[in-house]
Amino acid sequence: MSPARPALVLLRLYLLGFATVLGAVAYWQLVRGDELAVHPRNRRYWRTIRSYQRGPILAADGEQLAISQPVNASGPSRRREYARRYPGGAAYSHVVGYTDQKIGEFGVEMALNQVLLNLHAAPPLPRSLKAFLWQSLVPPERRGDEVVLTIDSEVQETAVRELGQRRGAVVAIEVATGAVLALADWPGFDPNTVAEQWSQLQRDEDHPLLARAYQGRYPPGSVLKVFTAAAALQAGVVGESDTFVCEGVKRYRHSTVYCHERSGHGPLTFRQGLAKSCNIVFGEVALALGGSRFESTARAAWLADRPQLFYPGDDRLGLVGRGSLPAALPAEMLAASGYGQGEMLVTPLWVAMLGQMVGNGGRLLEPRVVKAIHPRTGSGYALRPEPGRVVVSPEAARVVLSMMGDVMRPGGTAAHLGVPGVRVAGKTGSAENPHGQAHSWFLALAPAEAPRVAVAVVVENGGYGGRAAGPVA
């Protein structure tokens, strides 16, 4: 063997190793560099941003929800440092979130971190060598951009008050725009002291760190009949005046459906079936619709997708939860899915989106909590709603909305509920679950003749929807 051959092999291995290391460095610096620079576990990041005046977070009506206050001047340069304060407290904990070196970030604070720190804007270039040297020693103070949310403080605080100390959530969405007016849930936490209480909050059996409004996943119960009705009307497999017979129980070759009215509703139309929340009617309608059309309509309605709730913020960490559909919907599961039982899971946010879609003539809009961003320099900009997608026809949506109006009238399951001076369209729901009493649901649209707001409420283990969740809405 030539003496030069081993040397050539070693040289090639050396060059290959060098290229591998160079490629890895390039990947982490050029591809992942921006992400790692602001990663919550990057100590250098936290040392740097302590001197940044993080931008404020405001409600739509101007109420301050998060602000940065100077605390001291430290280090050789005696640079001022800032601490985050949350005037809104626990009422906004799951939407505004928190930022802290020990526990990281959450909510708007996490999703819009680069905007709030103004990291997307390059610092001004020094005009002289002296200025360059001084800026290297004492970087200029950086101020973040102001973020205005769509959350209405009056609506949010009313939702928090009405929910009280019952595990659950309230979501309110503006029908025409998809703007989220309230994201309330209980229990929550005080973001001003969340770092000190972190261990206790993690151990708490009520899970106060869970944002139930957009992360909680629940069986939908009878509120899903609104979806089944819209999908079936769209497919043309049923008409509002079609008749059915409910005897309290319906046995199929593959499954058995029980109605909450165990003695049966007797003969009733499809419209009456929604008003009385008849499981027999909706089991039959779901079977007529078929698993393929049921699933395709659910996917068109983004049931299994993560909504871009914090747009234009970064949600790569999956802040927002999503519902789930079974891998397949055979006949033995389809009937139960039609009236909201079975293996389907939804978030309260999605149920409010369902109401928004019905109230908006069948067009579903992406829900959003960010209304506008106001940079420290230059002019601000408001975020316009996306065009969304058409899930069902305006006619199908109109019929469903009218049927939901019957739910609130005499003979309907929510006839005892209502708002003085305002006609409301609604749907009650009681979702059986293996963890105790049924979850209580209510979906409301108001005013019924031209809805402006869709509200979804869930009360965990609250029982009948008209008794627990309905009064909250």
Short mmCIF file of C-alpha atoms in Angstrom, two decimals:
data_model
loop_
_atom_site.label_atom_id
_atom_site.label_comp_id
_atom_site.label_asym_id
_atom_site.label_seq_id
_atom_site.Cartn_x
_atom_site.Cartn_y
_atom_site.Cartn_z
CA MET A 1 0.00 0.00 0.00
CA SER A 2 1.33 3.41 -0.87
CA PRO A 3 2.21 5.55 2.21
CA ALA A 4 0.20 8.35 0.70
CA ARG A 5 -3.03 6.35 0.70
CA PRO A 6 -3.70 6.37 4.52
CA ALA A 7 -2.90 10.07 4.59
CA LEU A 8 -5.42 10.69 1.80
CA VAL A 9 -8.10 8.71 3.66
CA LEU A 10 -7.43 10.69 6.85
CA LEU A 11 -7.59 13.95 4.91
CA ARG A 12 -10.96 12.98 3.42
CA LEU A 13 -12.30 12.01 6.84
CA TYR A 14 -11.04 15.29 8.25
CA LEU A 15 -12.69 17.29 5.48
CA LEU A 16 -15.93 15.31 5.90
CA GLY A 17 -15.92 15.96 9.66
CA PHE A 18 -15.16 19.64 9.10
CA ALA A 19 -17.99 19.93 6.57
CA THR A 20 -20.37 18.21 9.00
CA VAL A 21 -19.46 20.58 11.82
CA LEU A 22 -19.67 23.59 9.49
CA GLY A 23 -23.09 22.45 8.28
CA ALA A 24 -24.35 21.99 11.85
CA VAL A 25 -23.06 25.43 12.85
CA ALA A 26 -24.68 26.99 9.78
CA TYR A 27 -27.97 25.23 10.55
CA TRP A 28 -28.12 26.38 14.18
CA GLN A 29 -26.93 29.90 13.36
CA LEU A 30 -28.75 30.62 10.11
CA VAL A 31 -31.83 28.40 10.22
CA ARG A 32 -32.55 28.12 13.94
CA GLY A 33 -30.62 31.14 15.15
CA ASP A 34 -33.53 33.56 15.49
CA GLU A 35 -35.57 30.92 17.32
CA LEU A 36 -32.79 30.04 19.76
CA ALA A 37 -31.95 33.68 20.39
CA VAL A 38 -35.35 34.20 22.01
CA HIS A 39 -35.81 30.71 23.46
CA PRO A 40 -37.03 30.84 27.10
CA ARG A 41 -34.15 28.54 28.20
CA ASN A 42 -31.47 30.76 26.70
CA ARG A 43 -29.84 32.49 29.70
CA ARG A 44 -28.19 35.11 27.51
CA TYR A 45 -31.64 36.00 26.17
CA TRP A 46 -32.98 36.69 29.66
CA ARG A 47 -29.89 38.71 30.65
CA THR A 48 -30.39 40.84 27.55
CA ILE A 49 -34.12 41.46 27.67
CA ARG A 50 -34.16 42.55 31.32
CA SER A 51 -33.08 45.93 30.00
CA TYR A 52 -35.76 45.97 27.26
CA GLN A 53 -38.95 47.87 27.94
CA ARG A 54 -41.44 45.25 26.80
CA GLY A 55 -44.41 46.69 24.92
CA PRO A 56 -47.76 47.01 26.72
CA ILE A 57 -50.74 44.76 26.06
CA LEU A 58 -54.10 46.52 25.97
CA ALA A 59 -57.71 45.41 25.76
CA ALA A 60 -59.77 46.67 22.81
CA ASP A 61 -61.16 49.47 24.98
CA GLY A 62 -57.70 50.63 26.11
CA GLU A 63 -57.55 48.94 29.50
CA GLN A 64 -53.98 48.00 30.41
CA LEU A 65 -53.52 44.26 30.74
CA ALA A 66 -49.71 44.04 30.85
CA ILE A 67 -47.10 46.78 31.35
CA SER A 68 -43.38 47.04 32.05
CA GLN A 69 -42.20 49.13 34.99
CA PRO A 70 -38.61 50.18 35.81
CA VAL A 71 -37.24 48.44 38.87
CA ASN A 72 -33.55 49.34 39.13
CA ALA A 73 -30.33 50.14 37.33
CA SER A 74 -27.67 47.46 37.52
CA GLY A 75 -24.33 46.38 36.04
CA PRO A 76 -21.29 48.46 35.10
CA SER A 77 -23.36 50.53 32.68
CA ARG A 78 -26.08 51.09 35.30
CA ARG A 79 -28.70 50.20 32.71
CA ARG A 80 -32.29 50.38 33.79
CA GLU A 81 -34.13 47.07 34.11
CA TYR A 82 -37.84 46.38 33.89
CA ALA A 83 -40.34 44.08 35.55
CA ARG A 84 -43.63 42.93 34.05
CA ARG A 85 -46.88 43.81 35.81
CA TYR A 86 -50.38 42.58 35.04
CA PRO A 87 -53.11 45.05 36.13
CA GLY A 88 -55.81 42.73 34.76
CA GLY A 89 -54.80 39.94 37.14
CA ALA A 90 -56.31 36.46 37.03
CA ALA A 91 -59.25 37.51 34.81
CA TYR A 92 -56.91 37.63 31.80
CA SER A 93 -54.33 35.05 32.87
CA HIS A 94 -54.93 32.53 30.10
CA VAL A 95 -55.14 35.00 27.23
CA VAL A 96 -52.41 37.50 28.18
CA GLY A 97 -50.27 34.82 29.82
CA TYR A 98 -46.95 35.58 31.51
CA THR A 99 -43.22 35.96 30.89
CA ASP A 100 -40.66 34.94 33.51
CA GLN A 101 -37.11 33.58 33.43
CA LYS A 102 -37.92 30.68 35.75
CA ILE A 103 -41.05 29.36 34.06
CA GLY A 104 -40.86 30.77 30.53
CA GLU A 105 -43.73 32.35 28.60
CA PHE A 106 -47.36 31.70 27.78
CA GLY A 107 -50.32 33.25 25.98
CA VAL A 108 -49.95 36.51 24.06
CA GLU A 109 -46.67 37.09 25.92
CA MET A 110 -45.24 34.00 24.23
CA ALA A 111 -46.92 34.15 20.81
CA LEU A 112 -46.07 37.82 20.22
CA ASN A 113 -42.80 37.85 22.12
CA GLN A 114 -40.73 39.26 19.24
CA VAL A 115 -43.27 42.05 18.66
CA LEU A 116 -43.46 42.96 22.34
CA LEU A 117 -39.65 43.12 22.50
CA ASN A 118 -39.32 44.79 19.07
CA LEU A 119 -36.81 42.10 18.08
CA HIS A 120 -37.96 42.25 14.47
CA ALA A 121 -36.53 45.78 14.10
CA ALA A 122 -32.79 46.30 13.80
CA PRO A 123 -31.20 48.86 16.17
CA PRO A 124 -30.09 52.14 14.56
CA LEU A 125 -26.62 52.06 13.04
CA PRO A 126 -23.98 54.17 14.84
CA ARG A 127 -22.87 57.27 12.91
CA SER A 128 -19.27 57.36 14.14
CA LEU A 129 -16.52 55.11 15.53
CA LYS A 130 -17.04 56.64 18.96
CA ALA A 131 -20.74 55.90 18.80
CA PHE A 132 -20.00 52.36 17.62
CA LEU A 133 -17.64 51.71 20.55
CA TRP A 134 -20.11 53.22 23.04
CA GLN A 135 -22.98 51.18 21.61
CA SER A 136 -20.89 48.03 21.92
CA LEU A 137 -20.34 48.75 25.62
CA VAL A 138 -23.77 50.18 26.38
CA PRO A 139 -26.39 48.98 23.87
CA PRO A 140 -29.20 51.47 23.31
CA GLU A 141 -32.41 50.96 25.22
CA ARG A 142 -34.97 49.02 23.23
CA ARG A 143 -38.69 49.53 23.53
CA GLY A 144 -41.20 47.00 22.35
CA ASP A 145 -44.33 47.51 20.28
CA GLU A 146 -47.79 47.96 21.75
CA VAL A 147 -50.23 45.11 21.18
CA VAL A 148 -53.98 45.77 21.27
CA LEU A 149 -56.26 42.77 21.72
CA THR A 150 -59.80 42.21 20.47
CA ILE A 151 -60.80 41.32 24.05
CA ASP A 152 -63.45 43.66 25.44
CA SER A 153 -62.69 44.19 29.12
CA GLU A 154 -66.37 44.59 30.07
CA VAL A 155 -67.37 41.39 28.25
CA GLN A 156 -64.38 39.48 29.64
CA GLU A 157 -64.96 40.53 33.24
CA THR A 158 -68.70 39.84 32.95
CA ALA A 159 -67.91 36.34 31.67
CA VAL A 160 -65.49 35.75 34.55
CA ARG A 161 -68.05 36.95 37.08
CA GLU A 162 -70.92 34.88 35.65
CA LEU A 163 -68.81 31.72 35.47
CA GLY A 164 -67.76 32.20 39.09
CA GLN A 165 -65.77 29.47 40.79
CA ARG A 166 -66.98 26.65 38.59
CA ARG A 167 -64.53 24.76 36.42
CA GLY A 168 -65.27 25.72 32.84
CA ALA A 169 -64.88 28.35 30.15
CA VAL A 170 -66.68 31.11 28.26
CA VAL A 171 -65.78 32.19 24.71
CA ALA A 172 -67.46 35.11 22.92
CA ILE A 173 -66.77 35.83 19.22
CA GLU A 174 -67.93 38.69 17.02
CA VAL A 175 -69.86 36.99 14.23
CA ALA A 176 -68.95 39.32 11.36
CA THR A 177 -65.19 39.48 11.99
CA GLY A 178 -64.10 36.49 14.09
CA ALA A 179 -62.73 38.87 16.73
CA VAL A 180 -62.67 37.19 20.14
CA LEU A 181 -64.40 39.39 22.71
CA ALA A 182 -63.89 37.10 25.72
CA LEU A 183 -61.72 34.09 26.59
CA ALA A 184 -62.60 33.41 30.20
CA ASP A 185 -62.15 30.32 32.31
CA TRP A 186 -61.83 29.12 35.89
CA PRO A 187 -59.68 28.34 37.69
CA GLY A 188 -56.88 30.63 36.62
CA PHE A 189 -53.89 32.20 38.32
CA ASP A 190 -52.46 35.60 39.14
CA PRO A 191 -49.75 36.27 36.53
CA ASN A 192 -48.12 38.72 38.96
CA THR A 193 -47.22 35.87 41.30
CA VAL A 194 -47.31 32.85 38.99
CA ALA A 195 -43.55 32.17 39.29
CA GLU A 196 -43.69 32.08 43.10
CA GLN A 197 -46.76 29.81 43.06
CA TRP A 198 -45.59 27.60 40.18
CA SER A 199 -45.07 24.38 42.13
CA GLN A 200 -48.41 24.72 43.89
CA LEU A 201 -50.22 25.50 40.62
CA GLN A 202 -48.71 22.43 38.96
CA ARG A 203 -49.92 20.19 41.80
CA ASP A 204 -53.42 21.69 41.94
CA GLU A 205 -55.98 19.02 40.95
CA ASP A 206 -58.19 21.69 39.32
CA HIS A 207 -55.41 22.39 36.78
CA PRO A 208 -55.41 26.21 36.90
CA LEU A 209 -52.59 26.38 34.32
CA LEU A 210 -54.83 24.82 31.66
CA ALA A 211 -56.43 27.41 29.37
CA ARG A 212 -59.77 25.63 29.18
CA ALA A 213 -61.22 28.14 26.71
CA TYR A 214 -58.84 27.13 23.91
CA GLN A 215 -56.91 24.12 25.25
CA GLY A 216 -59.59 22.14 27.08
CA ARG A 217 -61.03 19.24 25.05
CA TYR A 218 -64.48 17.94 25.91
CA PRO A 219 -67.16 15.68 24.44
CA PRO A 220 -69.58 18.19 22.88
CA GLY A 221 -72.90 16.65 23.81
CA SER A 222 -76.00 18.05 22.18
CA VAL A 223 -74.45 21.36 21.08
CA LEU A 224 -72.97 19.30 18.23
CA LYS A 225 -76.51 18.80 16.92
CA VAL A 226 -76.13 22.30 15.48
CA PHE A 227 -73.26 21.02 13.35
CA THR A 228 -75.09 17.81 12.38
CA ALA A 229 -78.15 19.83 11.36
CA ALA A 230 -76.06 22.18 9.20
CA ALA A 231 -74.16 19.34 7.54
CA ALA A 232 -77.34 17.32 6.84
CA LEU A 233 -79.24 20.30 5.43
CA GLN A 234 -76.25 21.15 3.25
CA ALA A 235 -76.09 17.57 1.93
CA GLY A 236 -79.86 17.55 1.27
CA VAL A 237 -80.49 14.37 3.28
CA VAL A 238 -83.12 16.02 5.47
CA GLY A 239 -85.55 18.94 5.40
CA GLU A 240 -86.71 20.99 8.37
CA SER A 241 -90.24 19.57 8.07
CA ASP A 242 -89.26 15.91 7.65
CA THR A 243 -90.92 13.74 10.29
CA PHE A 244 -89.49 11.17 12.69
CA VAL A 245 -90.83 9.05 15.54
CA CYS A 246 -89.07 8.95 18.89
CA GLU A 247 -90.03 6.11 21.24
CA GLY A 248 -87.21 6.78 23.68
CA VAL A 249 -84.91 4.09 22.29
CA LYS A 250 -83.84 3.06 18.80
CA ARG A 251 -82.11 -0.27 18.22
CA TYR A 252 -80.02 -0.76 15.13
CA ARG A 253 -78.14 -3.85 14.06
CA HIS A 254 -74.89 -2.17 15.08
CA SER A 255 -75.88 0.05 18.04
CA THR A 256 -78.64 1.33 20.30
CA VAL A 257 -79.57 5.01 20.70
CA TYR A 258 -81.28 6.29 23.84
CA CYS A 259 -83.09 9.61 24.05
CA HIS A 260 -82.99 11.74 27.19
CA GLU A 261 -86.79 11.59 27.07
CA ARG A 262 -86.98 7.91 27.96
CA SER A 263 -90.73 7.69 27.30
CA GLY A 264 -90.12 9.16 23.85
CA HIS A 265 -91.12 12.40 22.11
CA GLY A 266 -93.52 10.64 19.77
CA PRO A 267 -93.89 12.01 16.21
CA LEU A 268 -91.87 15.18 15.59
CA THR A 269 -90.29 17.11 12.74
CA PHE A 270 -86.60 17.69 12.25
CA ARG A 271 -87.09 21.28 13.44
CA GLN A 272 -88.80 20.03 16.60
CA GLY A 273 -86.03 17.47 17.01
CA LEU A 274 -83.47 20.24 17.56
CA ALA A 275 -85.78 22.26 19.80
CA LYS A 276 -86.38 19.22 22.01
CA SER A 277 -82.82 17.89 21.56
CA CYS A 278 -83.94 14.43 20.48
CA ASN A 279 -81.10 11.93 20.18
CA ILE A 280 -83.21 9.52 18.09
CA VAL A 281 -83.75 12.16 15.40
CA PHE A 282 -80.10 13.12 15.20
CA GLY A 283 -78.86 9.54 15.30
CA GLU A 284 -81.00 8.80 12.25
CA VAL A 285 -79.93 11.99 10.49
CA ALA A 286 -76.24 11.25 11.08
CA LEU A 287 -76.67 7.77 9.60
CA ALA A 288 -78.44 9.25 6.56
CA LEU A 289 -75.61 11.76 6.18
CA GLY A 290 -72.96 9.04 6.27
CA GLY A 291 -69.53 8.94 7.84
CA SER A 292 -67.68 10.36 4.84
CA ARG A 293 -69.81 13.52 4.55
CA PHE A 294 -69.94 13.93 8.33
CA GLU A 295 -66.15 13.82 8.54
CA SER A 296 -65.49 16.02 5.50
CA THR A 297 -67.82 18.73 6.81
CA ALA A 298 -66.18 18.55 10.24
CA ARG A 299 -62.76 18.99 8.65
CA ALA A 300 -64.06 21.87 6.52
CA ALA A 301 -65.16 23.47 9.79
CA TRP A 302 -61.58 23.15 11.15
CA LEU A 303 -62.65 20.82 13.96
CA ALA A 304 -59.34 18.94 13.85
CA ASP A 305 -57.14 21.99 13.09
CA ARG A 306 -55.41 24.46 15.39
CA PRO A 307 -56.99 27.91 14.90
CA GLN A 308 -54.52 30.75 14.37
CA LEU A 309 -55.86 32.45 17.47
CA PHE A 310 -52.74 34.51 18.17
CA TYR A 311 -52.01 35.56 14.56
CA PRO A 312 -49.66 37.22 13.61
CA GLY A 313 -47.88 35.74 16.60
CA ASP A 314 -45.80 32.59 16.55
CA ASP A 315 -47.68 29.45 17.62
CA ARG A 316 -45.07 26.83 16.73
CA LEU A 317 -45.30 25.45 20.28
CA GLY A 318 -48.99 24.59 19.83
CA LEU A 319 -50.56 26.98 22.33
CA VAL A 320 -54.04 26.45 20.91
CA GLY A 321 -55.72 23.08 21.26
CA ARG A 322 -57.73 21.34 18.58
CA GLY A 323 -60.63 18.95 18.53
CA SER A 324 -60.35 15.35 17.48
CA LEU A 325 -62.22 13.05 15.14
CA PRO A 326 -62.10 9.25 15.25
CA ALA A 327 -59.85 7.66 12.66
CA ALA A 328 -63.01 6.24 11.09
CA LEU A 329 -66.75 6.66 11.63
CA PRO A 330 -68.41 3.27 11.16
CA ALA A 331 -72.16 3.06 11.57
CA GLU A 332 -71.93 1.95 15.21
CA MET A 333 -70.12 5.21 16.08
CA LEU A 334 -71.79 7.55 13.62
CA ALA A 335 -75.22 7.64 15.26
CA ALA A 336 -73.72 8.63 18.63
CA SER A 337 -71.45 11.20 16.97
CA GLY A 338 -74.51 12.81 15.40
CA TYR A 339 -75.80 13.86 18.80
CA GLY A 340 -72.40 14.69 20.31
CA GLN A 341 -71.31 11.55 22.10
CA GLY A 342 -68.85 8.94 20.94
CA GLU A 343 -65.15 9.68 20.58
CA MET A 344 -65.29 13.25 19.26
CA LEU A 345 -63.71 16.00 21.35
CA VAL A 346 -63.99 19.77 20.89
CA THR A 347 -62.69 22.93 22.51
CA PRO A 348 -65.00 25.69 23.79
CA LEU A 349 -63.32 27.95 21.22
CA TRP A 350 -64.44 25.65 18.40
CA VAL A 351 -68.03 25.54 19.67
CA ALA A 352 -68.06 29.36 19.58
CA MET A 353 -66.62 29.15 16.04
CA LEU A 354 -69.51 26.84 15.11
CA GLY A 355 -71.93 29.50 16.32
CA GLN A 356 -70.02 32.19 14.42
CA MET A 357 -70.28 30.13 11.22
CA VAL A 358 -74.05 29.66 11.57
CA GLY A 359 -74.58 33.33 12.39
CA ASN A 360 -72.38 34.42 9.48
CA GLY A 361 -74.40 32.68 6.77
CA GLY A 362 -72.29 29.52 6.69
CA ARG A 363 -68.89 31.26 6.37
CA LEU A 364 -66.37 30.31 9.05
CA LEU A 365 -63.75 32.89 10.04
CA GLU A 366 -60.43 32.34 11.76
CA PRO A 367 -60.82 33.50 15.38
CA ARG A 368 -58.28 36.12 16.48
CA VAL A 369 -57.34 37.94 19.67
CA VAL A 370 -54.92 40.52 18.22
CA LYS A 371 -56.66 43.65 16.97
CA ALA A 372 -53.74 45.96 16.18
CA ILE A 373 -50.00 46.46 16.64
CA HIS A 374 -48.59 49.93 17.29
CA PRO A 375 -44.81 50.13 16.76
CA ARG A 376 -42.81 52.54 18.87
CA THR A 377 -41.65 54.20 15.66
CA GLY A 378 -43.76 54.59 12.57
CA SER A 379 -47.48 54.08 12.14
CA GLY A 380 -49.43 51.19 13.58
CA TYR A 381 -51.60 48.77 11.69
CA ALA A 382 -54.86 46.97 12.35
CA LEU A 383 -55.32 43.32 11.46
CA ARG A 384 -58.14 42.70 9.02
CA PRO A 385 -60.17 39.50 9.22
CA GLU A 386 -59.31 36.76 6.78
CA PRO A 387 -61.98 35.81 4.21
CA GLY A 388 -62.45 32.44 5.91
CA ARG A 389 -64.18 29.56 4.17
CA VAL A 390 -67.75 28.59 3.33
CA VAL A 391 -68.73 25.45 5.23
CA VAL A 392 -72.44 25.36 4.43
CA SER A 393 -74.73 27.43 2.21
CA PRO A 394 -76.41 30.61 3.49
CA GLU A 395 -79.76 28.80 3.24
CA ALA A 396 -78.61 25.88 5.39
CA ALA A 397 -77.19 28.31 7.94
CA ARG A 398 -80.42 30.34 7.93
CA VAL A 399 -82.55 27.27 8.64
CA VAL A 400 -80.27 26.13 11.48
CA LEU A 401 -80.34 29.62 13.02
CA SER A 402 -84.13 29.61 12.85
CA MET A 403 -84.24 26.15 14.46
CA MET A 404 -81.95 27.39 17.25
CA GLY A 405 -84.49 30.16 17.83
CA ASP A 406 -87.10 27.46 18.53
CA VAL A 407 -84.87 26.05 21.28
CA MET A 408 -85.53 29.25 23.25
CA ARG A 409 -89.30 29.20 22.71
CA PRO A 410 -91.96 27.28 24.66
CA GLY A 411 -91.41 23.57 24.16
CA GLY A 412 -87.67 24.04 23.59
CA THR A 413 -84.97 22.90 26.02
CA ALA A 414 -83.96 26.51 26.81
CA ALA A 415 -87.41 28.11 26.96
CA HIS A 416 -86.69 29.28 30.53
CA LEU A 417 -83.62 31.24 29.42
CA GLY A 418 -83.43 34.56 27.61
CA VAL A 419 -82.29 38.15 27.73
CA PRO A 420 -84.95 40.86 28.22
CA GLY A 421 -85.38 42.85 25.04
CA VAL A 422 -83.12 40.59 22.94
CA ARG A 423 -84.12 37.52 20.93
CA VAL A 424 -81.57 34.76 21.37
CA ALA A 425 -80.94 31.62 19.34
CA GLY A 426 -79.37 28.83 21.36
CA LYS A 427 -78.64 25.18 21.94
CA THR A 428 -78.24 23.30 25.21
CA GLY A 429 -75.95 20.32 25.69
CA SER A 430 -75.17 17.72 28.32
CA ALA A 431 -72.09 15.68 27.54
CA GLU A 432 -71.67 12.36 29.31
CA ASN A 433 -68.12 11.62 30.41
CA PRO A 434 -66.38 9.01 32.56
CA HIS A 435 -65.34 11.54 35.22
CA GLY A 436 -68.61 12.21 37.01
CA GLN A 437 -71.70 14.22 36.18
CA ALA A 438 -72.25 15.34 32.58
CA HIS A 439 -70.50 18.49 31.34
CA SER A 440 -72.96 21.33 30.81
CA TRP A 441 -72.87 23.21 27.47
CA PHE A 442 -74.67 26.16 25.98
CA LEU A 443 -74.23 27.86 22.60
CA ALA A 444 -75.96 31.21 22.07
CA LEU A 445 -76.30 33.67 19.17
CA ALA A 446 -77.71 37.16 19.64
CA PRO A 447 -79.68 38.88 18.41
CA ALA A 448 -81.35 35.92 16.74
CA GLU A 449 -82.58 37.83 13.70
CA ALA A 450 -79.08 39.15 12.78
CA PRO A 451 -76.46 37.70 15.13
CA ARG A 452 -73.58 39.91 16.20
CA VAL A 453 -72.09 37.70 18.92
CA ALA A 454 -71.69 33.94 19.38
CA VAL A 455 -71.10 32.69 22.93
CA ALA A 456 -70.06 29.19 24.00
CA VAL A 457 -70.09 28.10 27.64
CA VAL A 458 -69.00 24.84 29.23
CA VAL A 459 -69.27 24.01 32.94
CA GLU A 460 -67.44 20.85 33.87
CA ASN A 461 -69.69 18.28 35.56
CA GLY A 462 -72.46 20.88 35.62
CA GLY A 463 -75.20 18.49 34.47
CA TYR A 464 -78.02 19.69 32.25
CA GLY A 465 -76.92 22.50 29.89
CA GLY A 466 -79.98 24.65 30.47
CA ARG A 467 -79.37 24.76 34.23
CA ALA A 468 -75.60 25.36 34.57
CA ALA A 469 -74.10 26.70 31.34
CA GLY A 470 -77.22 28.44 29.97
CA PRO A 471 -77.53 31.13 32.66
CA VAL A 472 -73.82 32.00 32.26
CA ALA A 473 -74.30 32.83 28.57
#
